[in-house]
Amino acid sequence: MIEIRNLGIRIMGFELRDINLSLDDGDYFVVLGKSGAGKTVLLETIAGRHKPISGEIMLDGENLVHLQPEERKI
């Protein structure tokens, strides 16, 4: 299970706020939106490329925010 709680991301002048998402094992999920809406930034943050300014990214009960990308098993 992956759970995102109150995630906030700021990169230069771009910001995502209060992102909440919960996906169970086996769920299929698609991120859709206009160009520049933050889809790639969200996925890169989950993978560990960007450090959020707030919130948690939980994978099977473990908070991934402080882990390096190669430690996340994503």
PDB file of C-alpha atoms in Angstrom, residues 21-56:
ATOM      1  CA  LEU A  21      -3.656   9.667  -2.030  1.00  0.00           C
ATOM      2  CA  SER A  22      -4.115   6.091  -0.893  1.00  0.00           C
ATOM      3  CA  LEU A  23      -3.571   3.070  -3.149  1.00  0.00           C
ATOM      4  CA  ASP A  24      -3.920  -0.554  -2.070  1.00  0.00           C
ATOM      5  CA  ASP A  25      -1.762  -3.349  -3.445  1.00  0.00           C
ATOM      6  CA  GLY A  26      -2.981  -4.265  -6.915  1.00  0.00           C
ATOM      7  CA  ASP A  27      -4.734  -0.933  -7.534  1.00  0.00           C
ATOM      8  CA  TYR A  28      -4.367   0.618 -10.977  1.00  0.00           C
ATOM      9  CA  PHE A  29      -4.031   4.394 -11.006  1.00  0.00           C
ATOM     10  CA  VAL A  30      -3.518   6.991 -13.725  1.00  0.00           C
ATOM     11  CA  VAL A  31      -2.403  10.581 -13.156  1.00  0.00           C
ATOM     12  CA  LEU A  32      -4.043  12.936 -15.650  1.00  0.00           C
ATOM     13  CA  GLY A  33      -3.885  16.692 -16.038  1.00  0.00           C
ATOM     14  CA  LYS A  34      -2.909  19.584 -18.220  1.00  0.00           C
ATOM     15  CA  SER A  35       0.680  20.327 -19.099  1.00  0.00           C
ATOM     16  CA  GLY A  36       2.354  22.004 -16.142  1.00  0.00           C
ATOM     17  CA  ALA A  37      -0.145  20.703 -13.557  1.00  0.00           C
ATOM     18  CA  GLY A  38       2.528  18.826 -11.571  1.00  0.00           C
ATOM     19  CA  LYS A  39       2.090  15.193 -12.634  1.00  0.00           C
ATOM     20  CA  THR A  40       5.790  14.594 -13.231  1.00  0.00           C
ATOM     21  CA  VAL A  41       6.825  16.519 -10.114  1.00  0.00           C
ATOM     22  CA  LEU A  42       4.503  14.342  -8.008  1.00  0.00           C
ATOM     23  CA  LEU A  43       5.856  11.090  -9.458  1.00  0.00           C
ATOM     24  CA  GLU A  44       9.473  12.267  -9.174  1.00  0.00           C
ATOM     25  CA  THR A  45       8.860  13.210  -5.535  1.00  0.00           C
ATOM     26  CA  ILE A  46       7.450   9.752  -4.785  1.00  0.00           C
ATOM     27  CA  ALA A  47      10.537   8.242  -6.426  1.00  0.00           C
ATOM     28  CA  GLY A  48      12.842  10.472  -4.350  1.00  0.00           C
ATOM     29  CA  ARG A  49      14.130  12.972  -6.884  1.00  0.00           C
ATOM     30  CA  HIS A  50      12.593  15.937  -5.025  1.00  0.00           C
ATOM     31  CA  LYS A  51      12.324  16.419  -1.258  1.00  0.00           C
ATOM     32  CA  PRO A  52       8.872  17.557  -0.115  1.00  0.00           C
ATOM     33  CA  ILE A  53       8.460  20.592   2.141  1.00  0.00           C
ATOM     34  CA  SER A  54       5.716  18.840   4.111  1.00  0.00           C
ATOM     35  CA  GLY A  55       3.823  15.584   4.421  1.00  0.00           C
ATOM     36  CA  GLU A  56       4.590  11.901   4.234  1.00  0.00           C
TER      37      GLU A  56
END
